[in-house]
Amino acid sequence: MTKAATRLGARRAKDDLRRNVTAHAAVAIGIFLLAACSSPESVSLEENPALSKKLTELRQTGGSATLADWTGSDWDSVFVSHHPVSRDYVESRVGGKINMDDTFMQRGNLLVFLNGGEIVRAIYITPDLLQPGRYSNRVQVTTDGYPALLQMSE
């Protein structure tokens, strides 16, 4: 092999190495940017007409029920708010992201269910029937019947 051919082979090897390093660096930067720019997972706010109906019927007829009986047992606390309420305020109270409008304007209650401090789900009911606050999954909803308001107690 001549000196020129050896130099050409060395140059090609350097170029190949440079391309490989550049490609790997580009992949690493892309992964880093994707991780850095992605927002934390959020839960979407959804209407729960079934719970709205059950609470409305309870208010009409009177009685008592645990909220967990009607909403499942996958949560250990619930944050309840009246309308209107801002997304920023709700997120600051529950420590997580909620996919909702900037301000909840429905004439009802917004409920965010948590388990171990992590958001399980976010729902709203209509009309505005519940008292705002933070409650455990043992909270009882009671009333003597219409026109009495629903009471929440642990």
Short mmCIF file of C-alpha atoms in Angstrom, two decimals:
data_model
loop_
_atom_site.label_atom_id
_atom_site.label_comp_id
_atom_site.label_asym_id
_atom_site.label_seq_id
_atom_site.Cartn_x
_atom_site.Cartn_y
_atom_site.Cartn_z
CA MET A 1 0.00 0.00 0.00
CA THR A 2 1.29 3.42 -0.85
CA LYS A 3 1.57 6.33 1.59
CA ALA A 4 -1.23 8.14 -0.21
CA ALA A 5 -3.55 5.13 0.12
CA THR A 6 -2.69 4.80 3.82
CA ARG A 7 -3.44 8.48 4.44
CA LEU A 8 -6.70 8.18 2.51
CA GLY A 9 -7.70 5.14 4.62
CA ALA A 10 -6.83 6.97 7.85
CA ARG A 11 -8.80 10.03 6.73
CA ARG A 12 -11.84 7.87 5.92
CA ALA A 13 -11.60 6.16 9.31
CA LYS A 14 -11.47 9.57 11.07
CA ASP A 15 -14.44 10.79 9.04
CA ASP A 16 -16.44 7.65 9.91
CA LEU A 17 -15.58 8.06 13.59
CA ARG A 18 -16.57 11.74 13.49
CA ARG A 19 -19.91 10.89 11.84
CA ASN A 20 -20.63 8.21 14.46
CA VAL A 21 -19.80 10.53 17.36
CA THR A 22 -21.92 13.30 15.82
CA ALA A 23 -24.86 10.95 15.29
CA HIS A 24 -24.68 9.63 18.87
CA ALA A 25 -24.41 13.15 20.24
CA ALA A 26 -27.46 14.24 18.24
CA VAL A 27 -29.47 11.30 19.58
CA ALA A 28 -28.40 12.04 23.15
CA ILE A 29 -29.30 15.73 22.80
CA GLY A 30 -32.68 14.81 21.31
CA ILE A 31 -33.47 12.47 24.20
CA PHE A 32 -32.40 15.11 26.71
CA LEU A 33 -34.56 17.81 25.06
CA LEU A 34 -37.55 15.50 24.88
CA ALA A 35 -37.28 14.70 28.59
CA ALA A 36 -36.67 18.32 29.58
CA CYS A 37 -39.50 19.78 27.49
CA SER A 38 -42.21 17.25 28.19
CA SER A 39 -44.77 18.40 30.72
CA PRO A 40 -45.76 16.31 33.70
CA GLU A 41 -48.65 13.99 33.07
CA SER A 42 -52.00 15.61 33.73
CA VAL A 43 -55.46 14.25 34.42
CA SER A 44 -58.40 15.52 32.37
CA LEU A 45 -61.45 16.99 34.07
CA GLU A 46 -64.58 15.07 33.08
CA GLU A 47 -68.26 15.40 33.89
CA ASN A 48 -69.80 12.64 36.02
CA PRO A 49 -73.56 12.69 35.35
CA ALA A 50 -74.13 9.44 37.29
CA LEU A 51 -72.75 10.93 40.51
CA SER A 52 -74.70 14.15 39.86
CA LYS A 53 -77.90 12.10 39.61
CA LYS A 54 -77.21 10.09 42.79
CA LEU A 55 -76.45 13.21 44.83
CA THR A 56 -79.53 15.01 43.47
CA GLU A 57 -81.71 12.02 44.39
CA LEU A 58 -80.15 11.89 47.87
CA ARG A 59 -80.96 15.55 48.37
CA GLN A 60 -84.56 14.96 47.28
CA THR A 61 -85.25 11.84 49.34
CA GLY A 62 -82.89 12.19 52.29
CA GLY A 63 -80.50 9.59 53.62
CA SER A 64 -76.80 8.95 53.86
CA ALA A 65 -74.04 7.38 51.80
CA THR A 66 -70.27 7.35 51.71
CA LEU A 67 -68.85 9.15 48.70
CA ALA A 68 -66.57 6.14 48.09
CA ASP A 69 -69.63 3.88 47.65
CA TRP A 70 -70.53 5.91 44.56
CA THR A 71 -67.06 6.75 43.24
CA GLY A 72 -64.99 3.62 43.84
CA SER A 73 -62.27 2.87 46.34
CA ASP A 74 -59.15 3.82 44.35
CA TRP A 75 -58.66 7.07 46.33
CA ASP A 76 -57.84 8.05 49.89
CA SER A 77 -58.72 11.77 49.80
CA VAL A 78 -60.81 14.14 47.72
CA PHE A 79 -60.55 17.88 47.17
CA VAL A 80 -63.96 19.51 46.57
CA SER A 81 -64.39 23.03 45.22
CA HIS A 82 -67.27 25.29 44.23
CA HIS A 83 -67.41 27.22 40.97
CA PRO A 84 -65.85 29.43 39.76
CA VAL A 85 -62.33 28.27 40.54
CA SER A 86 -59.07 28.67 38.65
CA ARG A 87 -56.95 25.78 37.41
CA ASP A 88 -53.92 27.33 39.15
CA TYR A 89 -55.75 27.33 42.49
CA VAL A 90 -56.89 23.71 42.13
CA GLU A 91 -53.44 22.52 41.03
CA SER A 92 -51.83 24.31 43.98
CA ARG A 93 -54.21 22.52 46.37
CA VAL A 94 -53.78 19.03 44.93
CA GLY A 95 -50.12 19.18 43.93
CA GLY A 96 -50.57 18.06 40.34
CA LYS A 97 -51.69 19.03 36.86
CA ILE A 98 -55.33 19.07 35.76
CA ASN A 99 -56.25 19.34 32.09
CA MET A 100 -59.11 21.85 32.29
CA ASP A 101 -60.02 25.39 31.26
CA ASP A 102 -58.20 28.24 33.01
CA THR A 103 -61.32 28.74 35.16
CA PHE A 104 -63.97 26.15 36.06
CA MET A 105 -67.23 27.97 35.35
CA GLN A 106 -69.76 25.12 35.43
CA ARG A 107 -72.53 25.61 37.98
CA GLY A 108 -71.40 22.69 40.11
CA ASN A 109 -68.59 21.15 42.10
CA LEU A 110 -65.14 20.10 40.96
CA LEU A 111 -63.77 16.99 42.72
CA VAL A 112 -60.15 15.81 42.52
CA PHE A 113 -59.54 12.31 43.87
CA LEU A 114 -56.07 11.48 45.19
CA ASN A 115 -54.34 8.32 46.35
CA GLY A 116 -51.09 8.70 48.26
CA GLY A 117 -50.92 12.32 47.13
CA GLU A 118 -51.15 11.39 43.42
CA ILE A 119 -54.14 12.49 41.35
CA VAL A 120 -56.35 9.54 40.38
CA ARG A 121 -59.05 11.48 38.53
CA ALA A 122 -60.82 14.84 38.33
CA ILE A 123 -64.56 15.17 37.80
CA TYR A 124 -67.30 17.72 38.08
CA ILE A 125 -70.93 17.39 39.06
CA THR A 126 -73.95 19.62 38.55
CA PRO A 127 -75.60 21.29 40.30
CA ASP A 128 -73.46 22.67 43.12
CA LEU A 129 -74.36 20.20 45.91
CA LEU A 130 -71.24 19.57 47.99
CA GLN A 131 -69.41 21.58 50.62
CA PRO A 132 -65.89 22.60 49.61
CA GLY A 133 -62.94 21.13 51.47
CA ARG A 134 -60.62 18.14 51.62
CA TYR A 135 -62.06 14.86 52.84
CA SER A 136 -60.93 11.27 53.36
CA ASN A 137 -62.51 8.31 51.59
CA ARG A 138 -64.64 7.79 54.71
CA VAL A 139 -66.62 10.99 54.16
CA GLN A 140 -70.38 10.59 54.59
CA VAL A 141 -72.86 12.61 52.57
CA THR A 142 -76.13 13.05 54.47
CA THR A 143 -79.35 15.05 54.34
CA ASP A 144 -82.83 15.03 55.80
CA GLY A 145 -84.28 15.57 52.34
CA TYR A 146 -85.33 18.55 50.30
CA PRO A 147 -84.96 21.48 50.94
CA ALA A 148 -82.13 20.55 53.31
CA LEU A 149 -78.61 20.82 51.92
CA LEU A 150 -76.20 17.94 51.71
CA GLN A 151 -73.81 17.71 54.66
CA MET A 152 -70.37 16.12 54.54
CA SER A 153 -68.82 14.60 57.64
CA GLU A 154 -66.03 12.19 58.45
#
